[in-house]
mmCIF file of C-alpha atoms in Angstrom:
data_model
loop_
_atom_site.group_PDB
_atom_site.id
_atom_site.type_symbol
_atom_site.label_atom_id
_atom_site.label_comp_id
_atom_site.label_asym_id
_atom_site.label_seq_id
_atom_site.Cartn_x
_atom_site.Cartn_y
_atom_site.Cartn_z
ATOM 1 C CA MET A 1 -39.738 94.411 27.695
ATOM 2 C CA VAL A 2 -42.434 91.811 28.464
ATOM 3 C CA PRO A 3 -43.868 92.128 31.904
ATOM 4 C CA GLN A 4 -42.937 89.387 34.372
ATOM 5 C CA ASN A 5 -46.525 88.233 34.956
ATOM 6 C CA LEU A 6 -47.163 87.800 31.199
ATOM 7 C CA LEU A 7 -44.154 85.501 30.916
ATOM 8 C CA TYR A 8 -45.488 83.512 33.850
ATOM 9 C CA LEU A 9 -48.926 83.135 32.232
ATOM 10 C CA ARG A 10 -47.411 82.127 28.879
ATOM 11 C CA SER A 11 -45.249 79.510 30.568
ATOM 12 C CA ASN A 12 -48.225 78.034 32.420
ATOM 13 C CA PHE A 13 -50.332 77.992 29.276
ATOM 14 C CA LEU A 14 -47.707 76.163 27.219
ATOM 15 C CA CYS A 15 -47.013 73.679 30.010
ATOM 16 C CA GLY A 16 -50.710 72.982 30.443
ATOM 17 C CA SER A 17 -51.173 72.626 26.695
ATOM 18 C CA ARG A 18 -48.304 70.161 26.446
ATOM 19 C CA CYS A 19 -49.739 68.096 29.298
ATOM 20 C CA TRP A 20 -53.184 68.182 27.689
ATOM 21 C CA MET A 21 -51.770 67.259 24.276
ATOM 22 C CA ILE A 22 -49.740 64.393 25.783
ATOM 23 C CA GLN A 23 -52.884 63.057 27.480
ATOM 24 C CA PHE A 24 -54.902 63.529 24.271
ATOM 25 C CA SER A 25 -52.267 61.709 22.206
ATOM 26 C CA ALA A 26 -52.087 58.866 24.701
ATOM 27 C CA ASP A 27 -55.862 58.417 24.519
ATOM 28 C CA ILE A 28 -55.712 58.207 20.730
ATOM 29 C CA LEU A 29 -52.788 55.799 20.867
ATOM 30 C CA PHE A 30 -54.409 53.380 23.325
ATOM 31 C CA LYS A 31 -57.716 53.473 21.484
ATOM 32 C CA SER A 32 -56.169 52.812 18.103
ATOM 33 C CA VAL A 33 -53.764 50.023 19.124
ATOM 34 C CA PRO A 34 -55.427 46.586 19.536
ATOM 35 C CA CYS A 35 -55.990 45.872 23.200
ATOM 36 C CA ARG A 36 -54.729 42.290 22.654
ATOM 37 C CA LEU A 37 -51.178 43.715 22.728
ATOM 38 C CA PHE A 38 -51.751 44.651 26.342
ATOM 39 C CA GLY A 39 -53.432 41.402 27.364
ATOM 40 C CA VAL A 40 -56.932 42.887 27.468
ATOM 41 C CA LYS A 41 -60.052 41.384 25.844
ATOM 42 C CA CYS A 42 -61.589 43.868 23.490
ATOM 43 C CA GLY A 43 -63.706 41.775 21.150
ATOM 44 C CA ASN A 44 -63.770 38.594 19.100
ATOM 45 C CA GLU A 45 -60.973 37.703 16.752
ATOM 46 C CA HIS A 46 -63.692 37.573 14.171
ATOM 47 C CA SER A 47 -67.193 38.962 14.467
ATOM 48 C CA GLU A 48 -70.138 36.969 15.720
ATOM 49 C CA ASN A 49 -71.658 37.155 12.245
ATOM 50 C CA GLU A 50 -68.544 35.609 10.744
ATOM 51 C CA LEU A 51 -68.569 32.871 13.402
ATOM 52 C CA LEU A 52 -72.239 32.107 12.720
ATOM 53 C CA LYS A 53 -71.580 31.983 8.996
ATOM 54 C CA ASN A 54 -68.707 29.525 9.511
ATOM 55 C CA LEU A 55 -70.796 27.316 11.772
ATOM 56 C CA LEU A 56 -73.730 27.280 9.376
ATOM 57 C CA THR A 57 -71.374 26.343 6.538
ATOM 58 C CA MET A 58 -70.148 23.456 8.688
ATOM 59 C CA GLY A 59 -73.738 22.238 9.158
ATOM 60 C CA VAL A 60 -73.998 23.198 12.838
ATOM 61 C CA ASP A 61 -77.472 23.644 14.328
ATOM 62 C CA VAL A 62 -76.793 27.186 15.538
ATOM 63 C CA ASP A 63 -80.156 27.555 17.291
ATOM 64 C CA MET A 64 -79.477 24.456 19.368
ATOM 65 C CA ALA A 65 -75.930 25.592 20.129
ATOM 66 C CA LYS A 66 -77.091 29.043 21.276
ATOM 67 C CA LYS A 67 -79.731 27.525 23.549
ATOM 68 C CA ARG A 68 -77.230 25.174 25.153
ATOM 69 C CA GLN A 69 -74.279 27.523 25.693
ATOM 70 C CA PRO A 70 -75.083 31.082 24.585
ATOM 71 C CA GLY A 71 -71.993 32.534 26.250
ATOM 72 C CA VAL A 72 -69.702 30.814 23.743
ATOM 73 C CA PHE A 73 -70.807 33.240 21.042
ATOM 74 C CA ASN A 74 -69.565 36.229 23.024
ATOM 75 C CA ARG A 75 -66.136 34.817 23.743
ATOM 76 C CA THR A 76 -62.813 35.671 22.213
ATOM 77 C CA GLY A 77 -60.452 33.177 20.695
ATOM 78 C CA VAL A 78 -62.935 30.670 19.281
ATOM 79 C CA ASN A 79 -61.338 28.003 17.087
ATOM 80 C CA GLU A 80 -64.097 26.402 15.060
ATOM 81 C CA GLN A 81 -61.889 25.864 12.002
ATOM 82 C CA ASP A 82 -59.045 24.420 14.080
ATOM 83 C CA LEU A 83 -61.465 22.051 15.805
ATOM 84 C CA LYS A 84 -62.878 20.951 12.471
ATOM 85 C CA MET A 85 -59.430 20.218 11.028
ATOM 86 C CA PHE A 86 -58.334 18.393 14.190
ATOM 87 C CA LEU A 87 -61.358 16.093 14.262
ATOM 88 C CA LEU A 88 -61.177 15.448 10.514
ATOM 89 C CA SER A 89 -57.556 14.355 11.009
ATOM 90 C CA LYS A 90 -58.787 11.805 13.580
ATOM 91 C CA GLY A 91 -61.342 10.343 11.201
ATOM 92 C CA ALA A 92 -64.510 12.184 12.178
ATOM 93 C CA SER A 93 -67.049 12.921 9.457
ATOM 94 C CA LYS A 94 -68.290 16.461 8.822
ATOM 95 C CA GLU A 95 -71.721 15.381 10.074
ATOM 96 C CA VAL A 96 -70.301 14.141 13.381
ATOM 97 C CA ILE A 97 -68.301 17.362 13.841
ATOM 98 C CA ALA A 98 -71.416 19.458 13.214
ATOM 99 C CA SER A 99 -73.368 17.347 15.724
ATOM 100 C CA ILE A 100 -70.643 17.710 18.379
ATOM 101 C CA ILE A 101 -70.553 21.503 18.076
ATOM 102 C CA SER A 102 -74.362 21.743 17.968
ATOM 103 C CA ARG A 103 -74.699 19.851 21.241
ATOM 104 C CA TYR A 104 -71.581 21.168 22.991
ATOM 105 C CA PRO A 105 -70.489 24.448 21.388
ATOM 106 C CA ARG A 106 -67.864 25.068 24.078
ATOM 107 C CA ALA A 107 -65.746 22.636 22.055
ATOM 108 C CA ILE A 108 -64.806 25.487 19.710
ATOM 109 C CA THR A 109 -63.013 27.328 22.533
ATOM 110 C CA ARG A 110 -60.325 24.644 22.859
ATOM 111 C CA THR A 111 -56.935 25.324 21.281
ATOM 112 C CA PRO A 112 -55.255 22.852 18.886
ATOM 113 C CA GLU A 113 -52.488 22.309 21.449
ATOM 114 C CA ASN A 114 -54.993 21.512 24.194
ATOM 115 C CA LEU A 115 -56.943 19.156 21.924
ATOM 116 C CA SER A 116 -53.826 17.314 20.829
ATOM 117 C CA LYS A 117 -52.564 16.814 24.382
ATOM 118 C CA ARG A 118 -55.953 15.674 25.649
ATOM 119 C CA TRP A 119 -56.334 13.229 22.761
ATOM 120 C CA ASP A 120 -52.928 11.721 23.519
ATOM 121 C CA LEU A 121 -53.944 11.261 27.154
ATOM 122 C CA TRP A 122 -57.179 9.525 26.161
ATOM 123 C CA ARG A 123 -55.181 7.225 23.902
ATOM 124 C CA ARG A 124 -53.371 5.969 27.011
ATOM 125 C CA ILE A 125 -56.708 4.337 27.802
ATOM 126 C CA MET A 126 -58.570 3.832 24.527
ATOM 127 C CA ALA A 127 -57.180 1.472 21.908
ATOM 128 C CA SER A 128 -57.967 3.603 18.857
ATOM 129 C CA ASP A 129 -59.040 7.022 17.594
ATOM 130 C CA LEU A 130 -62.325 5.451 16.523
ATOM 131 C CA GLU A 131 -63.170 4.475 20.101
ATOM 132 C CA ILE A 132 -62.608 8.064 21.221
ATOM 133 C CA LEU A 133 -64.729 9.394 18.372
ATOM 134 C CA ASN A 134 -67.556 7.041 19.344
ATOM 135 C CA ILE A 135 -67.545 8.522 22.856
ATOM 136 C CA LEU A 136 -67.408 12.082 21.503
ATOM 137 C CA GLU A 137 -70.304 11.399 19.177
ATOM 138 C CA ARG A 138 -72.388 10.028 22.039
ATOM 139 C CA SER A 139 -71.273 12.521 24.705
ATOM 140 C CA PRO A 140 -69.160 15.486 23.488
ATOM 141 C CA GLU A 141 -69.109 16.948 26.993
ATOM 142 C CA SER A 142 -66.975 14.045 28.207
ATOM 143 C CA PHE A 143 -64.005 15.241 26.147
ATOM 144 C CA PHE A 144 -64.543 19.003 25.961
ATOM 145 C CA ARG A 145 -65.954 19.755 29.431
ATOM 146 C CA SER A 146 -62.540 20.436 30.968
ATOM 147 C CA ASN A 147 -59.311 21.781 29.517
ATOM 148 C CA ASN A 148 -57.243 20.827 32.570
ATOM 149 C CA ASN A 149 -54.968 18.256 30.986
ATOM 150 C CA LEU A 150 -52.632 18.085 33.982
ATOM 151 C CA ASN A 151 -55.521 17.006 36.220
ATOM 152 C CA LEU A 152 -56.537 14.397 33.647
ATOM 153 C CA GLU A 153 -52.998 13.052 33.439
ATOM 154 C CA ASN A 154 -52.676 12.868 37.233
ATOM 155 C CA ASN A 155 -55.987 11.016 37.544
ATOM 156 C CA ILE A 156 -54.969 8.470 34.903
ATOM 157 C CA LYS A 157 -51.672 7.815 36.684
ATOM 158 C CA PHE A 158 -53.402 7.491 40.052
ATOM 159 C CA LEU A 159 -56.120 5.101 38.858
ATOM 160 C CA TYR A 160 -53.517 2.869 37.219
ATOM 161 C CA SER A 161 -51.444 3.001 40.423
ATOM 162 C CA VAL A 162 -54.282 1.594 42.577
ATOM 163 C CA GLY A 163 -54.622 -1.499 40.410
ATOM 164 C CA LEU A 164 -57.256 -0.521 37.876
ATOM 165 C CA THR A 165 -56.675 -2.151 34.510
ATOM 166 C CA ARG A 166 -56.837 -0.456 31.136
ATOM 167 C CA LYS A 167 -60.156 -2.250 30.567
ATOM 168 C CA CYS A 168 -61.519 -0.747 33.790
ATOM 169 C CA LEU A 169 -60.319 2.768 32.892
ATOM 170 C CA CYS A 170 -61.848 2.351 29.444
ATOM 171 C CA ARG A 171 -65.175 1.525 31.104
ATOM 172 C CA LEU A 172 -64.844 4.605 33.311
ATOM 173 C CA LEU A 173 -64.047 6.858 30.371
ATOM 174 C CA THR A 174 -66.923 5.420 28.337
ATOM 175 C CA ASN A 175 -69.598 5.498 31.043
ATOM 176 C CA ALA A 176 -68.477 8.014 33.660
ATOM 177 C CA PRO A 177 -65.988 10.422 32.043
ATOM 178 C CA ARG A 178 -66.603 12.983 34.805
ATOM 179 C CA THR A 179 -64.360 10.766 36.947
ATOM 180 C CA PHE A 180 -61.391 12.228 35.102
ATOM 181 C CA SER A 181 -62.595 15.802 35.649
ATOM 182 C CA ASN A 182 -62.752 15.209 39.397
ATOM 183 C CA SER A 183 -59.914 16.685 41.380
ATOM 184 C CA LEU A 184 -57.227 14.130 42.155
ATOM 185 C CA HIS A 185 -58.013 14.660 45.843
ATOM 186 C CA LEU A 186 -61.650 13.563 45.406
ATOM 187 C CA ASN A 187 -60.706 10.376 43.559
ATOM 188 C CA LYS A 188 -58.084 9.535 46.168
ATOM 189 C CA GLN A 189 -60.618 10.140 48.927
ATOM 190 C CA MET A 190 -63.126 7.703 47.406
ATOM 191 C CA VAL A 191 -60.541 4.997 46.675
ATOM 192 C CA GLU A 192 -59.161 5.219 50.214
ATOM 193 C CA PHE A 193 -62.707 5.032 51.597
ATOM 194 C CA LEU A 194 -63.463 1.893 49.545
ATOM 195 C CA GLN A 195 -60.233 0.301 50.725
ATOM 196 C CA GLU A 196 -61.248 1.001 54.338
ATOM 197 C CA VAL A 197 -64.681 -0.575 53.699
ATOM 198 C CA CYS A 198 -62.974 -3.637 52.246
ATOM 199 C CA LEU A 199 -60.727 -4.124 55.264
ATOM 200 C CA SER A 200 -63.544 -3.462 57.749
ATOM 201 C CA LEU A 201 -65.566 -6.276 56.130
ATOM 202 C CA GLY A 202 -62.691 -8.701 56.518
ATOM 203 C CA HIS A 203 -61.518 -8.823 52.904
ATOM 204 C CA SER A 204 -57.743 -9.036 52.654
ATOM 205 C CA ASP A 205 -57.283 -7.664 49.141
ATOM 206 C CA PRO A 206 -58.371 -3.996 48.924
ATOM 207 C CA ILE A 207 -56.935 -3.608 45.403
ATOM 208 C CA ASP A 208 -59.091 -6.462 44.114
ATOM 209 C CA PHE A 209 -62.137 -5.073 45.966
ATOM 210 C CA VAL A 210 -61.754 -1.573 44.529
ATOM 211 C CA ARG A 211 -61.221 -2.941 41.027
ATOM 212 C CA LYS A 212 -64.350 -5.134 41.218
ATOM 213 C CA ILE A 213 -66.632 -2.493 42.659
ATOM 214 C CA ILE A 214 -65.532 0.222 40.192
ATOM 215 C CA PHE A 215 -65.875 -2.153 37.248
ATOM 216 C CA LYS A 216 -69.393 -3.086 38.359
ATOM 217 C CA ASN A 217 -70.319 0.517 39.102
ATOM 218 C CA PRO A 218 -68.243 3.001 37.056
ATOM 219 C CA PHE A 219 -70.228 5.921 38.501
ATOM 220 C CA ILE A 220 -69.092 5.347 42.060
ATOM 221 C CA LEU A 221 -66.125 7.734 41.860
ATOM 222 C CA ILE A 222 -68.402 10.678 41.096
ATOM 223 C CA GLN A 223 -70.535 10.049 44.194
ATOM 224 C CA SER A 224 -69.894 11.248 47.729
ATOM 225 C CA THR A 225 -68.417 8.970 50.373
ATOM 226 C CA LYS A 226 -71.354 9.974 52.602
ATOM 227 C CA ARG A 227 -73.869 8.535 50.110
ATOM 228 C CA ILE A 228 -71.926 5.299 49.622
ATOM 229 C CA LYS A 229 -71.545 4.819 53.367
ATOM 230 C CA ALA A 230 -75.296 5.371 53.953
ATOM 231 C CA ASN A 231 -76.254 2.864 51.255
ATOM 232 C CA ILE A 232 -73.855 0.193 52.521
ATOM 233 C CA LYS A 233 -75.375 0.601 55.985
ATOM 234 C CA PHE A 234 -78.892 0.405 54.484
ATOM 235 C CA LEU A 235 -78.138 -2.841 52.642
ATOM 236 C CA GLN A 236 -76.508 -4.529 55.613
ATOM 237 C CA SER A 237 -79.177 -3.586 58.149
ATOM 238 C CA THR A 238 -82.214 -4.054 55.889
ATOM 239 C CA PHE A 239 -81.274 -7.530 54.683
ATOM 240 C CA ASN A 240 -79.433 -8.612 57.846
ATOM 241 C CA LEU A 241 -76.269 -9.481 55.924
ATOM 242 C CA ASN A 242 -73.054 -10.691 57.475
ATOM 243 C CA ASN A 243 -69.783 -9.201 56.222
ATOM 244 C CA GLU A 244 -69.181 -11.903 53.634
ATOM 245 C CA GLU A 245 -72.705 -11.634 52.186
ATOM 246 C CA LEU A 246 -72.405 -7.848 52.033
ATOM 247 C CA LEU A 247 -69.074 -8.094 50.177
ATOM 248 C CA VAL A 248 -70.588 -10.434 47.582
ATOM 249 C CA LEU A 249 -73.557 -8.093 47.114
ATOM 250 C CA ILE A 250 -71.692 -4.788 46.722
ATOM 251 C CA CYS A 251 -68.987 -6.299 44.519
ATOM 252 C CA GLY A 252 -71.646 -7.876 42.350
ATOM 253 C CA PRO A 253 -75.318 -7.286 41.577
ATOM 254 C CA GLY A 254 -75.818 -4.671 44.293
ATOM 255 C CA ALA A 255 -72.927 -2.403 43.324
ATOM 256 C CA GLU A 256 -75.101 0.016 41.363
ATOM 257 C CA ILE A 257 -77.436 0.595 44.309
ATOM 258 C CA LEU A 258 -74.594 2.457 46.015
ATOM 259 C CA ASP A 259 -75.225 5.356 43.580
ATOM 260 C CA LEU A 260 -78.784 5.961 44.642
ATOM 261 C CA SER A 261 -80.038 8.644 46.939
ATOM 262 C CA ASN A 262 -80.409 6.867 50.268
ATOM 263 C CA ASP A 263 -83.937 8.236 50.749
ATOM 264 C CA TYR A 264 -84.945 7.061 47.261
ATOM 265 C CA ALA A 265 -83.583 3.549 47.903
ATOM 266 C CA LYS A 266 -85.382 3.302 51.245
ATOM 267 C CA ARG A 267 -88.652 4.614 49.830
ATOM 268 C CA ASN A 268 -88.611 2.194 46.898
ATOM 269 C CA TYR A 269 -87.776 -0.768 49.106
ATOM 270 C CA THR A 270 -90.600 0.103 51.510
ATOM 271 C CA ASN A 271 -93.020 0.230 48.575
ATOM 272 C CA ILE A 272 -91.786 -3.140 47.208
ATOM 273 C CA LYS A 273 -92.231 -4.732 50.615
ATOM 274 C CA GLU A 274 -95.737 -3.323 51.137
ATOM 275 C CA LYS A 275 -96.883 -4.296 47.642
ATOM 276 C CA LEU A 276 -95.612 -7.872 47.941
ATOM 277 C CA PHE A 277 -97.000 -8.212 51.467
ATOM 278 C CA SER A 278 -100.417 -7.209 50.095
ATOM 279 C CA LEU A 279 -100.159 -10.106 47.622
ATOM 280 C CA GLY A 280 -99.390 -12.655 50.309
ATOM 281 C CA CYS A 281 -95.575 -12.742 50.265
ATOM 282 C CA THR A 282 -93.655 -13.370 53.455
ATOM 283 C CA GLU A 283 -90.818 -11.169 54.672
ATOM 284 C CA GLU A 284 -88.287 -13.872 53.736
ATOM 285 C CA GLU A 285 -89.722 -14.114 50.199
ATOM 286 C CA VAL A 286 -89.422 -10.337 49.806
ATOM 287 C CA ARG A 287 -85.830 -10.460 51.048
ATOM 288 C CA LYS A 288 -84.850 -13.235 48.626
ATOM 289 C CA PHE A 289 -86.631 -11.491 45.759
ATOM 290 C CA VAL A 290 -84.763 -8.211 46.219
ATOM 291 C CA LEU A 291 -81.381 -9.852 46.848
ATOM 292 C CA SER A 292 -81.768 -11.975 43.703
ATOM 293 C CA TYR A 293 -82.616 -8.858 41.702
ATOM 294 C CA PRO A 294 -81.255 -5.708 43.444
ATOM 295 C CA ASP A 295 -82.012 -3.589 40.356
ATOM 296 C CA VAL A 296 -85.674 -3.678 41.393
ATOM 297 C CA ILE A 297 -84.813 -0.950 43.930
ATOM 298 C CA PHE A 298 -84.280 1.404 40.973
ATOM 299 C CA LEU A 299 -87.970 1.104 40.081
ATOM 300 C CA GLY A 300 -90.017 3.997 41.415
ATOM 301 C CA GLU A 301 -93.197 3.263 43.350
ATOM 302 C CA LYS A 302 -95.635 3.895 40.507
ATOM 303 C CA LYS A 303 -93.687 1.946 37.883
ATOM 304 C CA PHE A 304 -93.157 -1.088 40.139
ATOM 305 C CA ASN A 305 -96.815 -1.238 41.180
ATOM 306 C CA GLU A 306 -98.065 -0.875 37.599
ATOM 307 C CA LYS A 307 -95.852 -3.711 36.342
ATOM 308 C CA ILE A 308 -96.917 -6.055 39.145
ATOM 309 C CA ASP A 309 -100.607 -5.197 38.589
ATOM 310 C CA CYS A 310 -100.262 -5.739 34.836
ATOM 311 C CA LEU A 311 -98.833 -9.238 35.348
ATOM 312 C CA ILE A 312 -101.335 -10.212 38.043
ATOM 313 C CA GLU A 313 -104.239 -9.119 35.802
ATOM 314 C CA GLU A 314 -102.985 -11.528 33.158
ATOM 315 C CA LYS A 315 -103.230 -14.484 35.585
ATOM 316 C CA ILE A 316 -99.495 -14.627 36.282
ATOM 317 C CA SER A 317 -99.018 -15.507 39.950
ATOM 318 C CA ILE A 318 -96.916 -13.499 42.367
ATOM 319 C CA LEU A 319 -94.857 -16.649 42.991
ATOM 320 C CA GLN A 320 -93.970 -16.764 39.272
ATOM 321 C CA ILE A 321 -93.003 -13.102 39.372
ATOM 322 C CA ILE A 322 -90.697 -13.317 42.392
ATOM 323 C CA GLU A 323 -89.048 -16.439 40.950
ATOM 324 C CA THR A 324 -88.508 -14.665 37.603
ATOM 325 C CA PRO A 325 -87.785 -11.071 38.665
ATOM 326 C CA ARG A 326 -86.040 -10.018 35.441
ATOM 327 C CA ILE A 327 -89.364 -9.794 33.638
ATOM 328 C CA LEU A 328 -89.664 -6.447 35.444
ATOM 329 C CA ASP A 329 -86.872 -5.167 33.155
ATOM 330 C CA SER A 330 -89.429 -4.964 30.355
ATOM 331 C CA SER A 331 -91.611 -1.894 29.925
ATOM 332 C CA ILE A 332 -95.335 -2.122 30.612
ATOM 333 C CA SER A 333 -96.127 -1.728 26.902
ATOM 334 C CA THR A 334 -93.744 -4.588 26.044
ATOM 335 C CA LEU A 335 -95.261 -6.804 28.748
ATOM 336 C CA LYS A 336 -98.805 -6.124 27.545
ATOM 337 C CA SER A 337 -98.060 -6.665 23.846
ATOM 338 C CA ARG A 338 -96.095 -9.883 24.470
ATOM 339 C CA ILE A 339 -98.723 -11.293 26.813
ATOM 340 C CA LYS A 340 -101.394 -10.629 24.188
ATOM 341 C CA GLU A 341 -99.343 -12.255 21.400
ATOM 342 C CA LEU A 342 -98.501 -15.299 23.538
ATOM 343 C CA VAL A 343 -102.104 -15.827 24.620
ATOM 344 C CA ASN A 344 -103.226 -15.604 20.971
ATOM 345 C CA ALA A 345 -100.598 -18.196 20.099
ATOM 346 C CA GLY A 346 -102.065 -20.553 22.733
ATOM 347 C CA TYR A 347 -99.290 -20.116 25.296
ATOM 348 C CA ASN A 348 -100.485 -20.648 28.876
ATOM 349 C CA LEU A 349 -98.643 -18.071 30.980
ATOM 350 C CA SER A 350 -100.040 -19.288 34.296
ATOM 351 C CA THR A 351 -98.496 -22.737 33.903
ATOM 352 C CA SER A 352 -95.567 -22.094 31.547
ATOM 353 C CA ASN A 353 -92.180 -20.405 31.808
ATOM 354 C CA ILE A 354 -92.549 -16.612 31.750
ATOM 355 C CA THR A 355 -88.861 -15.704 31.256
ATOM 356 C CA LEU A 356 -89.542 -15.067 27.560
ATOM 357 C CA LEU A 357 -91.307 -11.854 28.618
ATOM 358 C CA SER A 358 -87.848 -10.404 29.247
ATOM 359 C CA TRP A 359 -86.028 -11.919 26.277
ATOM 360 C CA SER A 360 -84.428 -9.817 23.543
ATOM 361 C CA GLN A 361 -86.755 -8.897 20.713
ATOM 362 C CA LYS A 362 -84.938 -11.186 18.275
ATOM 363 C CA ARG A 363 -85.067 -14.214 20.558
ATOM 364 C CA TYR A 364 -88.678 -13.540 21.534
ATOM 365 C CA LYS A 365 -89.840 -13.198 17.911
ATOM 366 C CA ALA A 366 -88.165 -16.491 16.985
ATOM 367 C CA LYS A 367 -90.001 -18.236 19.853
ATOM 368 C CA LEU A 368 -93.313 -16.623 18.924
ATOM 369 C CA GLU A 369 -92.887 -17.736 15.317
ATOM 370 C CA LYS A 370 -92.379 -21.347 16.450
ATOM 371 C CA LEU A 371 -95.466 -21.138 18.668
ATOM 372 C CA ASN A 372 -97.576 -19.832 15.803
ATOM 373 C CA ILE A 373 -96.341 -22.533 13.424
ATOM 374 C CA GLY A 374 -96.901 -25.237 16.039
#
């Protein structure tokens, strides 16, 4: 007969073995079964080498892509082939697709369903697939930056609801696509702020005001209300504008100034004023000059001073400059080369019209040809 204590030991041993074997088996099971079944990331659907090979075959500049967004190459669920097929179906060339992925590799993380939905939403604004492709080719981030299609849809509905036309939304999508990645709350906040500004300045049609200002400055919805408020105050106080004059300015040629850093705008204006004062301009002449050409405030101190000096050195008077401010649109190299060509052609810049210094290249060349023949 087996002693009682031996039976006890045997029982404990077998029980412990079973527990150990169950644990051992479970470890093997969970290691051998793909983690994806349990909702856990455990590696790429295909290896990084396979992904790189596919991208190289597609003509993607892999070095550029890795520099721009290296994390994409460590992610699971990349869909480079799906993206390629989707864009080909919309009319994109293989070269354009390769360029898009090279510059914004995160595009390959979007699912076919997400791409299709987002494309349909963009088509509520854009008239054709080609228009969308043109934006993607220029700025792939605008389409692929966000995958929140519900937010996009809500923003489109909201912007239509406040009176923006399809043409205005098209301009927003083309120039400031980040508007549609904003939270709905942020866009509502800015629109409500602009409507308040409109009413405070005595304008009775806030829908018309918002539409005009956004069309003139499509970037305004991605700025802060604090910045816009500071710049409106700067314009009104600096140029001593009444409400009606301020409305005309910010709905027209001065709309883009509202984007600027307030400190930058103030600093540039101070420099403009000091430079023109040094050349004999009065305060009223400076005021009229800037109001007739508000874009001059975008010119940094060095660039503005160099352009003025370049023109003065060529015997063009400051009075000519402030009466023809758009010549400052041209680069210094363009101003210098055109002045030289015109002088050689016998054109007297000190007594003649200088607007041709800012003409398009085609129009300018035609004029120069006539001068040379004459």
